[in-house]
mmCIF file of C-alpha atoms in Angstrom:
data_model
loop_
_atom_site.group_PDB
_atom_site.id
_atom_site.type_symbol
_atom_site.label_atom_id
_atom_site.label_comp_id
_atom_site.label_asym_id
_atom_site.label_seq_id
_atom_site.Cartn_x
_atom_site.Cartn_y
_atom_site.Cartn_z
ATOM 1 C CA MET A 104 58.431 153.050 71.414
ATOM 2 C CA ALA A 105 54.499 153.881 70.285
ATOM 3 C CA ALA A 106 51.829 154.581 73.522
ATOM 4 C CA THR A 107 49.708 151.941 73.682
ATOM 5 C CA PRO A 108 46.433 152.913 73.852
ATOM 6 C CA LEU A 109 44.779 153.849 77.838
ATOM 7 C CA THR A 110 41.746 151.411 78.781
ATOM 8 C CA ALA A 111 38.665 153.729 80.302
ATOM 9 C CA LEU A 112 37.022 151.919 83.353
ATOM 10 C CA PRO A 113 33.875 149.411 82.777
ATOM 11 C CA ILE A 114 31.231 151.832 83.129
ATOM 12 C CA GLU A 115 29.617 149.073 86.135
ATOM 13 C CA GLN A 116 33.007 151.125 87.875
ATOM 14 C CA LEU A 117 32.210 154.402 86.973
ATOM 15 C CA ARG A 118 28.440 154.353 88.065
ATOM 16 C CA ARG A 119 30.082 154.142 91.733
ATOM 17 C CA ARG A 120 31.650 157.425 90.836
ATOM 18 C CA SER A 121 29.899 160.340 93.292
ATOM 19 C CA SER A 122 30.768 163.279 91.161
ATOM 20 C CA THR A 123 28.076 165.185 88.213
ATOM 21 C CA LYS A 124 29.284 163.244 85.940
ATOM 22 C CA TRP A 125 27.830 160.373 86.816
ATOM 23 C CA ARG A 126 25.216 161.351 89.206
ATOM 24 C CA SER A 127 23.879 163.871 87.291
ATOM 25 C CA TYR A 128 21.221 161.391 85.767
ATOM 26 C CA ALA A 129 19.395 157.501 86.112
ATOM 27 C CA ASP A 130 21.495 154.848 84.743
ATOM 28 C CA ASP A 131 19.136 154.581 82.216
ATOM 29 C CA VAL A 132 21.459 157.183 80.266
ATOM 30 C CA LEU A 133 24.606 158.175 79.140
ATOM 31 C CA PRO A 134 26.471 160.520 80.279
ATOM 32 C CA LEU A 135 28.592 162.199 77.565
ATOM 33 C CA PHE A 136 28.511 166.186 78.512
ATOM 34 C CA VAL A 137 30.725 167.176 81.470
ATOM 35 C CA ALA A 138 34.084 167.452 81.188
ATOM 36 C CA GLU A 139 34.817 164.590 83.514
ATOM 37 C CA SER A 140 36.987 161.798 81.712
ATOM 38 C CA ASP A 141 36.378 158.135 82.617
ATOM 39 C CA PHE A 142 39.794 156.459 82.946
ATOM 40 C CA PRO A 143 41.387 155.266 86.264
ATOM 41 C CA LEU A 144 44.102 158.391 87.754
ATOM 42 C CA ALA A 145 47.962 158.068 86.118
ATOM 43 C CA PRO A 146 49.802 155.954 88.586
ATOM 44 C CA ALA A 147 51.886 158.230 90.402
ATOM 45 C CA ILE A 148 48.664 160.386 91.056
ATOM 46 C CA THR A 149 46.552 157.544 93.226
ATOM 47 C CA ARG A 150 49.802 156.680 94.418
ATOM 48 C CA VAL A 151 50.458 160.335 96.119
ATOM 49 C CA LEU A 152 47.165 160.845 97.170
ATOM 50 C CA ALA A 153 47.242 157.259 98.899
ATOM 51 C CA GLU A 154 50.204 158.394 100.749
ATOM 52 C CA ALA A 155 48.589 161.412 101.728
ATOM 53 C CA VAL A 156 45.460 160.279 103.530
ATOM 54 C CA ALA A 157 47.943 157.592 105.132
ATOM 55 C CA THR A 158 49.405 159.940 106.821
ATOM 56 C CA GLY A 159 46.616 162.470 107.218
ATOM 57 C CA ASP A 160 48.150 164.844 104.863
ATOM 58 C CA THR A 161 45.065 166.626 104.875
ATOM 59 C CA GLY A 162 46.019 171.002 106.282
ATOM 60 C CA TYR A 163 46.595 173.913 104.643
ATOM 61 C CA THR A 164 48.200 174.547 101.915
ATOM 62 C CA PRO A 165 51.349 176.358 101.807
ATOM 63 C CA PRO A 166 51.766 179.046 99.878
ATOM 64 C CA ARG A 167 55.048 177.577 98.109
ATOM 65 C CA HIS A 168 55.893 173.824 97.108
ATOM 66 C CA ALA A 169 57.285 171.978 94.306
ATOM 67 C CA TYR A 170 53.971 172.605 92.335
ATOM 68 C CA GLN A 171 55.306 175.946 91.012
ATOM 69 C CA GLU A 172 58.349 173.973 89.488
ATOM 70 C CA THR A 173 56.730 171.064 88.380
ATOM 71 C CA PHE A 174 54.670 172.970 87.007
ATOM 72 C CA ALA A 175 57.343 174.760 84.790
ATOM 73 C CA GLU A 176 59.532 171.478 83.822
ATOM 74 C CA PHE A 177 56.110 169.776 82.600
ATOM 75 C CA HIS A 178 55.613 172.746 80.217
ATOM 76 C CA GLU A 179 58.968 173.109 78.948
ATOM 77 C CA ARG A 180 59.245 169.428 78.205
ATOM 78 C CA ARG A 181 56.024 169.187 76.642
ATOM 79 C CA PHE A 182 55.410 172.725 74.840
ATOM 80 C CA GLY A 183 59.150 174.128 74.893
ATOM 81 C CA TRP A 184 57.662 177.314 77.224
ATOM 82 C CA LYS A 185 60.639 178.224 79.653
ATOM 83 C CA VAL A 186 57.905 178.962 82.635
ATOM 84 C CA ASP A 187 59.533 181.011 85.739
ATOM 85 C CA PRO A 188 58.270 179.939 88.385
ATOM 86 C CA ALA A 189 57.990 182.704 90.459
ATOM 87 C CA HIS A 190 56.450 184.230 88.276
ATOM 88 C CA VAL A 191 52.930 181.133 89.293
ATOM 89 C CA ARG A 192 50.279 181.743 91.986
ATOM 90 C CA THR A 193 47.765 178.987 92.665
ATOM 91 C CA THR A 194 44.103 179.193 93.046
ATOM 92 C CA GLY A 195 41.487 176.877 93.304
ATOM 93 C CA ASP A 196 40.554 176.301 89.683
ATOM 94 C CA VAL A 197 40.406 178.200 86.164
ATOM 95 C CA VAL A 198 37.278 180.406 87.195
ATOM 96 C CA MET A 199 38.587 181.653 89.984
ATOM 97 C CA GLY A 200 41.390 182.715 88.485
ATOM 98 C CA LEU A 201 39.863 184.362 86.023
ATOM 99 C CA VAL A 202 37.847 186.595 87.877
ATOM 100 C CA GLU A 203 40.724 187.655 89.660
ATOM 101 C CA ILE A 204 42.497 188.333 87.203
ATOM 102 C CA LEU A 205 39.558 190.013 85.707
ATOM 103 C CA ARG A 206 38.679 192.493 88.973
ATOM 104 C CA GLY A 207 42.953 193.473 88.945
ATOM 105 C CA VAL A 208 42.602 194.787 85.345
ATOM 106 C CA ILE A 209 39.311 195.892 84.555
ATOM 107 C CA ALA A 210 36.982 198.576 86.769
ATOM 108 C CA PRO A 211 33.060 197.682 87.305
ATOM 109 C CA GLY A 212 31.402 198.248 84.501
ATOM 110 C CA ASP A 213 34.629 197.921 81.716
ATOM 111 C CA ALA A 214 33.631 195.409 78.280
ATOM 112 C CA VAL A 215 35.773 192.572 78.799
ATOM 113 C CA VAL A 216 35.507 190.130 75.347
ATOM 114 C CA ILE A 217 34.267 186.859 74.449
ATOM 115 C CA THR A 218 34.470 184.495 71.698
ATOM 116 C CA PRO A 219 31.125 182.155 71.321
ATOM 117 C CA PRO A 220 30.664 179.797 70.963
ATOM 118 C CA VAL A 221 32.846 179.444 74.683
ATOM 119 C CA TYR A 222 32.946 177.389 77.508
ATOM 120 C CA PRO A 223 29.143 178.478 79.407
ATOM 121 C CA PRO A 224 31.068 180.045 82.342
ATOM 122 C CA PHE A 225 32.821 182.914 81.089
ATOM 123 C CA TYR A 226 29.472 184.666 80.548
ATOM 124 C CA ASP A 227 29.347 184.631 84.147
ATOM 125 C CA THR A 228 32.989 185.437 85.031
ATOM 126 C CA VAL A 229 32.956 188.473 83.437
ATOM 127 C CA THR A 230 29.913 189.961 85.403
ATOM 128 C CA GLU A 231 31.395 188.543 88.891
ATOM 129 C CA ALA A 232 34.401 190.585 88.058
ATOM 130 C CA GLY A 233 32.159 193.055 87.781
ATOM 131 C CA GLY A 234 32.782 194.017 83.582
ATOM 132 C CA THR A 235 30.240 194.135 80.916
ATOM 133 C CA VAL A 236 30.269 191.137 78.105
ATOM 134 C CA ARG A 237 31.469 191.740 74.678
ATOM 135 C CA SER A 238 30.901 189.358 72.215
ATOM 136 C CA VAL A 239 32.358 188.946 68.819
ATOM 137 C CA PRO A 240 32.240 185.298 68.208
ATOM 138 C CA LEU A 241 34.021 182.433 66.074
ATOM 139 C CA HIS A 242 34.865 183.856 62.751
ATOM 140 C CA VAL A 243 33.606 179.853 60.743
ATOM 141 C CA THR A 244 35.631 179.218 57.751
ATOM 142 C CA ASP A 245 36.401 176.468 55.287
ATOM 143 C CA ALA A 246 39.429 174.874 57.658
ATOM 144 C CA GLY A 247 37.869 175.968 61.315
ATOM 145 C CA TRP A 248 37.318 178.294 63.781
ATOM 146 C CA ALA A 249 39.779 181.143 64.339
ATOM 147 C CA LEU A 250 39.301 184.467 66.238
ATOM 148 C CA ASP A 251 37.954 187.972 64.229
ATOM 149 C CA LEU A 252 40.523 190.036 65.039
ATOM 150 C CA ASP A 253 38.690 192.977 62.991
ATOM 151 C CA GLY A 254 36.069 192.375 65.995
ATOM 152 C CA ILE A 255 37.947 192.510 68.508
ATOM 153 C CA GLU A 256 40.371 195.187 67.271
ATOM 154 C CA ALA A 257 36.909 197.285 67.175
ATOM 155 C CA ALA A 258 35.245 195.953 70.588
ATOM 156 C CA PHE A 259 38.732 197.375 72.073
ATOM 157 C CA ARG A 260 38.264 200.681 70.393
ATOM 158 C CA GLN A 261 34.871 200.993 71.333
ATOM 159 C CA GLY A 262 36.863 200.864 75.440
ATOM 160 C CA ALA A 263 37.496 196.013 75.961
ATOM 161 C CA LYS A 264 39.584 197.290 78.853
ATOM 162 C CA ALA A 265 40.277 192.597 78.564
ATOM 163 C CA MET A 266 39.979 189.352 76.844
ATOM 164 C CA LEU A 267 38.511 186.086 78.296
ATOM 165 C CA LEU A 268 40.676 183.526 75.575
ATOM 166 C CA CYS A 269 40.265 180.270 75.515
ATOM 167 C CA ASN A 270 43.750 178.564 73.902
ATOM 168 C CA PRO A 271 42.567 175.505 73.188
ATOM 169 C CA HIS A 272 39.218 176.910 72.743
ATOM 170 C CA ASN A 273 36.094 174.883 74.596
ATOM 171 C CA PRO A 274 33.638 174.253 72.788
ATOM 172 C CA THR A 275 35.350 173.332 68.940
ATOM 173 C CA GLY A 276 38.422 172.309 69.915
ATOM 174 C CA THR A 277 40.244 175.176 67.788
ATOM 175 C CA VAL A 278 44.120 175.488 68.396
ATOM 176 C CA HIS A 279 44.786 179.111 67.847
ATOM 177 C CA THR A 280 47.670 179.471 65.568
ATOM 178 C CA ARG A 281 51.191 181.420 66.707
ATOM 179 C CA GLU A 282 50.379 183.961 64.081
ATOM 180 C CA ALA A 283 46.857 185.107 64.997
ATOM 181 C CA LEU A 284 47.300 184.892 68.748
ATOM 182 C CA ALA A 285 50.674 187.416 68.108
ATOM 183 C CA ALA A 286 48.479 189.707 66.064
ATOM 184 C CA LEU A 287 46.103 189.126 69.201
ATOM 185 C CA ALA A 288 48.353 190.218 71.179
ATOM 186 C CA LYS A 289 49.337 193.556 69.247
ATOM 187 C CA LEU A 290 45.923 195.059 69.270
ATOM 188 C CA ALA A 291 46.070 194.291 72.584
ATOM 189 C CA ALA A 292 49.009 196.065 73.203
ATOM 190 C CA GLN A 293 47.851 199.550 70.707
ATOM 191 C CA TYR A 294 44.669 199.481 72.287
ATOM 192 C CA GLY A 295 45.800 198.692 76.621
ATOM 193 C CA ALA A 296 44.280 195.951 76.741
ATOM 194 C CA TRP A 297 44.645 192.610 78.745
ATOM 195 C CA ILE A 298 44.457 188.832 77.362
ATOM 196 C CA VAL A 299 43.507 186.492 80.165
ATOM 197 C CA SER A 300 44.258 183.142 78.448
ATOM 198 C CA ASP A 301 42.366 180.132 79.610
ATOM 199 C CA GLU A 302 44.509 177.304 78.255
ATOM 200 C CA ILE A 303 42.923 174.143 80.354
ATOM 201 C CA HIS A 304 42.859 171.579 77.612
ATOM 202 C CA ALA A 305 46.506 171.972 76.468
ATOM 203 C CA PRO A 306 47.817 169.033 77.942
ATOM 204 C CA LEU A 307 45.045 167.541 75.144
ATOM 205 C CA VAL A 308 46.654 169.056 72.080
ATOM 206 C CA ARG A 309 46.027 166.215 69.284
ATOM 207 C CA PRO A 310 50.123 164.722 67.630
ATOM 208 C CA GLY A 311 51.204 166.377 65.246
ATOM 209 C CA ILE A 312 49.172 169.854 66.144
ATOM 210 C CA ASP A 313 51.825 172.283 67.073
ATOM 211 C CA TYR A 314 50.183 173.866 70.145
ATOM 212 C CA THR A 315 51.371 177.962 71.263
ATOM 213 C CA PRO A 316 51.031 178.886 74.917
ATOM 214 C CA PHE A 317 49.720 182.765 74.808
ATOM 215 C CA LEU A 318 52.410 183.937 76.594
ATOM 216 C CA THR A 319 55.347 183.080 74.240
ATOM 217 C CA ALA A 320 53.071 184.127 70.626
ATOM 218 C CA SER A 321 55.217 186.738 70.715
ATOM 219 C CA ASP A 322 57.275 190.445 73.364
ATOM 220 C CA GLU A 323 54.021 191.722 73.374
ATOM 221 C CA ALA A 324 50.873 188.788 74.242
ATOM 222 C CA ALA A 325 54.270 188.534 77.328
ATOM 223 C CA ALA A 326 53.724 192.489 78.196
ATOM 224 C CA ARG A 327 50.435 191.991 78.208
ATOM 225 C CA GLY A 328 49.314 188.783 78.599
ATOM 226 C CA PHE A 329 48.133 186.177 81.987
ATOM 227 C CA THR A 330 47.578 182.613 81.544
ATOM 228 C CA VAL A 331 45.832 180.731 84.388
ATOM 229 C CA THR A 332 45.479 176.431 83.539
ATOM 230 C CA SER A 333 44.862 173.114 85.521
ATOM 231 C CA ALA A 334 45.785 169.479 85.767
ATOM 232 C CA SER A 335 42.089 169.322 85.982
ATOM 233 C CA LYS A 336 40.888 168.130 82.686
ATOM 234 C CA ALA A 337 43.984 166.059 81.399
ATOM 235 C CA TYR A 338 43.820 164.021 84.185
ATOM 236 C CA ASN A 339 40.665 164.327 85.855
ATOM 237 C CA LEU A 340 41.579 166.514 88.892
ATOM 238 C CA ALA A 341 38.887 169.165 88.844
ATOM 239 C CA GLY A 342 37.221 168.000 92.761
ATOM 240 C CA LEU A 343 40.563 168.302 93.524
ATOM 241 C CA LYS A 344 40.517 172.428 93.504
ATOM 242 C CA THR A 345 44.453 173.708 91.749
ATOM 243 C CA ALA A 346 44.934 176.453 88.695
ATOM 244 C CA ALA A 347 47.920 177.375 88.613
ATOM 245 C CA MET A 348 47.845 181.785 87.443
ATOM 246 C CA VAL A 349 51.344 182.508 85.420
ATOM 247 C CA THR A 350 53.013 185.862 83.910
ATOM 248 C CA ALA A 351 55.896 186.331 81.416
ATOM 249 C CA ALA A 352 56.193 190.220 82.371
ATOM 250 C CA ARG A 353 56.701 192.652 85.253
ATOM 251 C CA GLU A 354 53.822 194.652 84.823
ATOM 252 C CA PRO A 355 51.646 191.648 84.205
ATOM 253 C CA ALA A 356 54.070 189.827 88.040
ATOM 254 C CA ARG A 357 52.571 192.790 89.908
ATOM 255 C CA ILE A 358 49.550 192.778 89.687
ATOM 256 C CA LEU A 359 49.462 188.979 90.165
ATOM 257 C CA ALA A 360 50.998 189.261 93.400
ATOM 258 C CA SER A 361 49.074 192.369 94.562
ATOM 259 C CA LEU A 362 45.975 190.311 94.458
ATOM 260 C CA PRO A 363 44.142 189.302 97.663
ATOM 261 C CA MET A 364 46.244 186.333 99.425
ATOM 262 C CA GLU A 365 43.158 184.513 99.614
ATOM 263 C CA VAL A 366 42.823 183.887 95.898
ATOM 264 C CA GLU A 367 45.787 181.488 96.726
ATOM 265 C CA TRP A 368 44.874 180.391 99.559
ATOM 266 C CA ARG A 369 41.815 178.588 97.733
ATOM 267 C CA THR A 370 43.700 176.522 96.297
ATOM 268 C CA GLY A 371 43.754 172.750 97.379
ATOM 269 C CA LEU A 372 46.643 170.814 98.602
ATOM 270 C CA PHE A 373 45.008 167.639 97.172
ATOM 271 C CA GLY A 374 44.790 169.442 93.925
ATOM 272 C CA VAL A 375 48.538 170.333 94.267
ATOM 273 C CA ILE A 376 50.122 166.927 95.735
ATOM 274 C CA ALA A 377 47.820 165.020 93.003
ATOM 275 C CA GLY A 378 49.243 168.297 90.223
ATOM 276 C CA ILE A 379 53.039 167.892 90.987
ATOM 277 C CA ALA A 380 52.419 163.654 90.254
ATOM 278 C CA ALA A 381 50.403 164.841 87.218
ATOM 279 C CA TYR A 382 53.346 166.892 85.904
ATOM 280 C CA SER A 383 57.015 164.970 86.686
ATOM 281 C CA GLU A 384 58.249 162.825 84.064
ATOM 282 C CA GLU A 385 56.810 160.178 85.792
ATOM 283 C CA SER A 386 52.728 160.767 84.261
ATOM 284 C CA ASP A 387 54.236 161.183 80.671
ATOM 285 C CA ALA A 388 53.944 157.501 79.280
ATOM 286 C CA TRP A 389 49.825 157.804 80.749
ATOM 287 C CA LEU A 390 49.684 160.826 79.043
ATOM 288 C CA ASP A 391 51.083 159.609 75.186
ATOM 289 C CA SER A 392 48.540 156.923 76.519
ATOM 290 C CA LEU A 393 45.655 158.964 76.630
ATOM 291 C CA LEU A 394 46.338 160.936 73.890
ATOM 292 C CA VAL A 395 46.501 157.844 71.695
ATOM 293 C CA THR A 396 42.709 156.475 73.308
ATOM 294 C CA LEU A 397 41.488 160.202 72.881
ATOM 295 C CA GLU A 398 42.942 159.978 68.759
ATOM 296 C CA GLN A 399 40.573 156.442 68.680
ATOM 297 C CA ASN A 400 37.472 158.003 69.876
ATOM 298 C CA ARG A 401 38.088 161.093 67.380
ATOM 299 C CA GLN A 402 37.769 158.588 64.956
ATOM 300 C CA ILE A 403 34.285 156.646 66.405
ATOM 301 C CA VAL A 404 32.800 160.548 66.468
ATOM 302 C CA ALA A 405 33.805 161.515 63.369
ATOM 303 C CA ASP A 406 32.073 158.010 62.298
ATOM 304 C CA GLY A 407 28.907 158.412 64.470
ATOM 305 C CA VAL A 408 28.661 162.121 63.635
ATOM 306 C CA ALA A 409 28.435 160.960 59.654
ATOM 307 C CA SER A 410 25.992 157.969 60.275
ATOM 308 C CA MET A 411 23.408 160.967 62.348
ATOM 309 C CA PRO A 412 21.415 162.882 59.534
ATOM 310 C CA GLY A 413 21.550 165.832 59.054
ATOM 311 C CA ALA A 414 24.639 166.257 61.592
ATOM 312 C CA GLU A 415 28.059 167.554 61.009
ATOM 313 C CA HIS A 416 30.949 168.434 62.820
ATOM 314 C CA ARG A 417 34.688 169.097 62.188
ATOM 315 C CA VAL A 418 37.949 167.007 64.469
ATOM 316 C CA PRO A 419 38.753 168.676 67.228
ATOM 317 C CA ASP A 420 42.544 169.727 67.690
ATOM 318 C CA ALA A 421 42.357 169.370 70.673
ATOM 319 C CA GLY A 422 40.638 167.839 74.111
ATOM 320 C CA TYR A 423 38.173 165.654 74.211
ATOM 321 C CA LEU A 424 34.723 167.618 73.019
ATOM 322 C CA ALA A 425 33.075 167.443 70.203
ATOM 323 C CA TRP A 426 31.133 169.958 68.895
ATOM 324 C CA ILE A 427 28.160 168.876 66.862
ATOM 325 C CA ASN A 428 26.032 170.798 64.480
ATOM 326 C CA MET A 429 22.648 169.558 63.686
ATOM 327 C CA GLN A 430 20.865 172.414 62.692
ATOM 328 C CA ARG A 431 20.130 170.099 59.302
ATOM 329 C CA SER A 432 18.261 167.980 61.556
ATOM 330 C CA HIS A 433 14.609 167.212 61.720
ATOM 331 C CA ILE A 434 14.942 168.030 65.454
ATOM 332 C CA GLU A 435 13.050 170.873 66.531
ATOM 333 C CA GLY A 436 13.969 172.935 69.451
ATOM 334 C CA ASP A 437 16.893 172.305 71.724
ATOM 335 C CA PRO A 438 18.304 168.687 70.450
ATOM 336 C CA SER A 439 20.266 167.641 73.310
ATOM 337 C CA LYS A 440 16.801 167.653 75.668
ATOM 338 C CA TYR A 441 15.536 165.638 72.690
ATOM 339 C CA LEU A 442 18.422 163.168 72.413
ATOM 340 C CA LEU A 443 17.754 162.929 76.402
ATOM 341 C CA HIS A 444 14.722 161.741 75.997
ATOM 342 C CA ASN A 445 14.702 159.623 72.766
ATOM 343 C CA ALA A 446 17.857 157.849 73.549
ATOM 344 C CA LYS A 447 18.585 158.557 77.278
ATOM 345 C CA VAL A 448 22.499 160.240 76.208
ATOM 346 C CA ALA A 449 23.407 162.961 78.048
ATOM 347 C CA LEU A 450 25.299 165.662 75.576
ATOM 348 C CA ASN A 451 25.622 169.660 76.459
ATOM 349 C CA SER A 452 23.063 172.109 75.383
ATOM 350 C CA GLY A 453 24.272 174.435 72.637
ATOM 351 C CA PRO A 454 22.659 177.548 73.617
ATOM 352 C CA THR A 455 24.728 177.385 77.325
ATOM 353 C CA PHE A 456 27.828 178.258 74.508
ATOM 354 C CA GLY A 457 25.970 181.357 72.932
ATOM 355 C CA PRO A 458 23.631 182.155 70.986
ATOM 356 C CA GLU A 459 25.900 180.265 68.513
ATOM 357 C CA GLY A 460 25.251 177.428 69.562
ATOM 358 C CA GLU A 461 21.599 177.300 68.728
ATOM 359 C CA ARG A 462 21.316 173.546 67.836
ATOM 360 C CA HIS A 463 24.457 172.163 68.330
ATOM 361 C CA VAL A 464 25.553 170.058 71.116
ATOM 362 C CA ARG A 465 28.573 168.762 72.436
ATOM 363 C CA MET A 466 29.782 165.332 73.219
ATOM 364 C CA ASN A 467 32.236 164.302 75.853
ATOM 365 C CA PHE A 468 34.731 161.345 74.349
ATOM 366 C CA ALA A 469 37.028 160.896 77.195
ATOM 367 C CA THR A 470 35.458 157.161 77.356
ATOM 368 C CA SER A 471 35.814 153.821 76.304
ATOM 369 C CA PRO A 472 34.569 152.653 72.511
ATOM 370 C CA GLU A 473 32.106 150.511 74.083
ATOM 371 C CA ILE A 474 30.182 152.920 75.463
ATOM 372 C CA LEU A 475 31.075 155.865 72.489
ATOM 373 C CA HIS A 476 29.392 152.684 70.710
ATOM 374 C CA GLU A 477 26.173 152.581 71.977
ATOM 375 C CA ALA A 478 25.480 156.188 72.773
ATOM 376 C CA PHE A 479 25.777 156.867 68.837
ATOM 377 C CA ALA A 480 23.609 153.192 68.339
ATOM 378 C CA ARG A 481 20.437 155.241 70.842
ATOM 379 C CA ILE A 482 21.096 158.225 69.255
ATOM 380 C CA ALA A 483 20.815 156.464 65.860
ATOM 381 C CA ALA A 484 17.483 154.730 66.794
ATOM 382 C CA ALA A 485 15.991 158.221 67.974
ATOM 383 C CA LEU A 486 16.365 160.160 64.642
#
């Protein structure tokens, strides 16, 4: 039986939230920027968190728990990815995991490849780990965005020791093909580089789109790769601070095991409790309903962008973030600032994703159709 759409919470209830999305701007602004969603939690998550509060289960996170096994079961069930639970370690969030793994595979000053336009914290992640950023922008093709494998090879040949991969990609929503990922892994093996893959948006891949976890792309991907991911984007759990660091071969597992114990101690207990509930079969129906709603919202966004003079975008393969190109609009400067001031709609500023994001904005459409329609009405009036 087909899933029914998941209904977002009413805006009056959302404005009672105390998170970044709902506390960064005044009440006359529609916040469609940071990657939080506006839906009720999956019932299993609500139940286990309420039980934890009721019993005062607010202590330290143990080193072994059901999260690893449930994580493995979820990824095999949804993607056919067989994960060894013994090769899963947890930490506070995906960026923490990226930083600590990079520290384990590069020396101070080593170059690390990123592929802008890309999630803004990637820049700081590289420098926090002691590396230097080497930008190899995505190719723009008639079919969408793609990895510039020639550019990445040149960076590896010139000494880059690692790459931060975003799969699915943020902000474009690109799901990289198995062939592209295998080719990337082959380059990493050839030049002795490491691939650290952020796969936080994977549960939100559109129905009908083939998604390949990087570590499954080839034997070379398993040998040269790490995956860092979390339930936080799909299930709106960012504040609970839990992410998984995953390996699929002996040497990456050894590196992961060598990280300081403090990396794992940063894991939030509520994040583990909620993550187990999220990854359980009980929450699959909720996720399926969310995917139905996001698919409907993608059409609203496509229609809305089509009505914006000088704007265009490609429907993303995954996630709930729309990357909108406003280079041909009459707006001078950063469109996000113009729209915040004139339309009272808060979007992410494109240049924060790299120079390739100039005169772009990122819109979060994980909300109700009513809010999206209102946002586009305001934008139309402002333009």
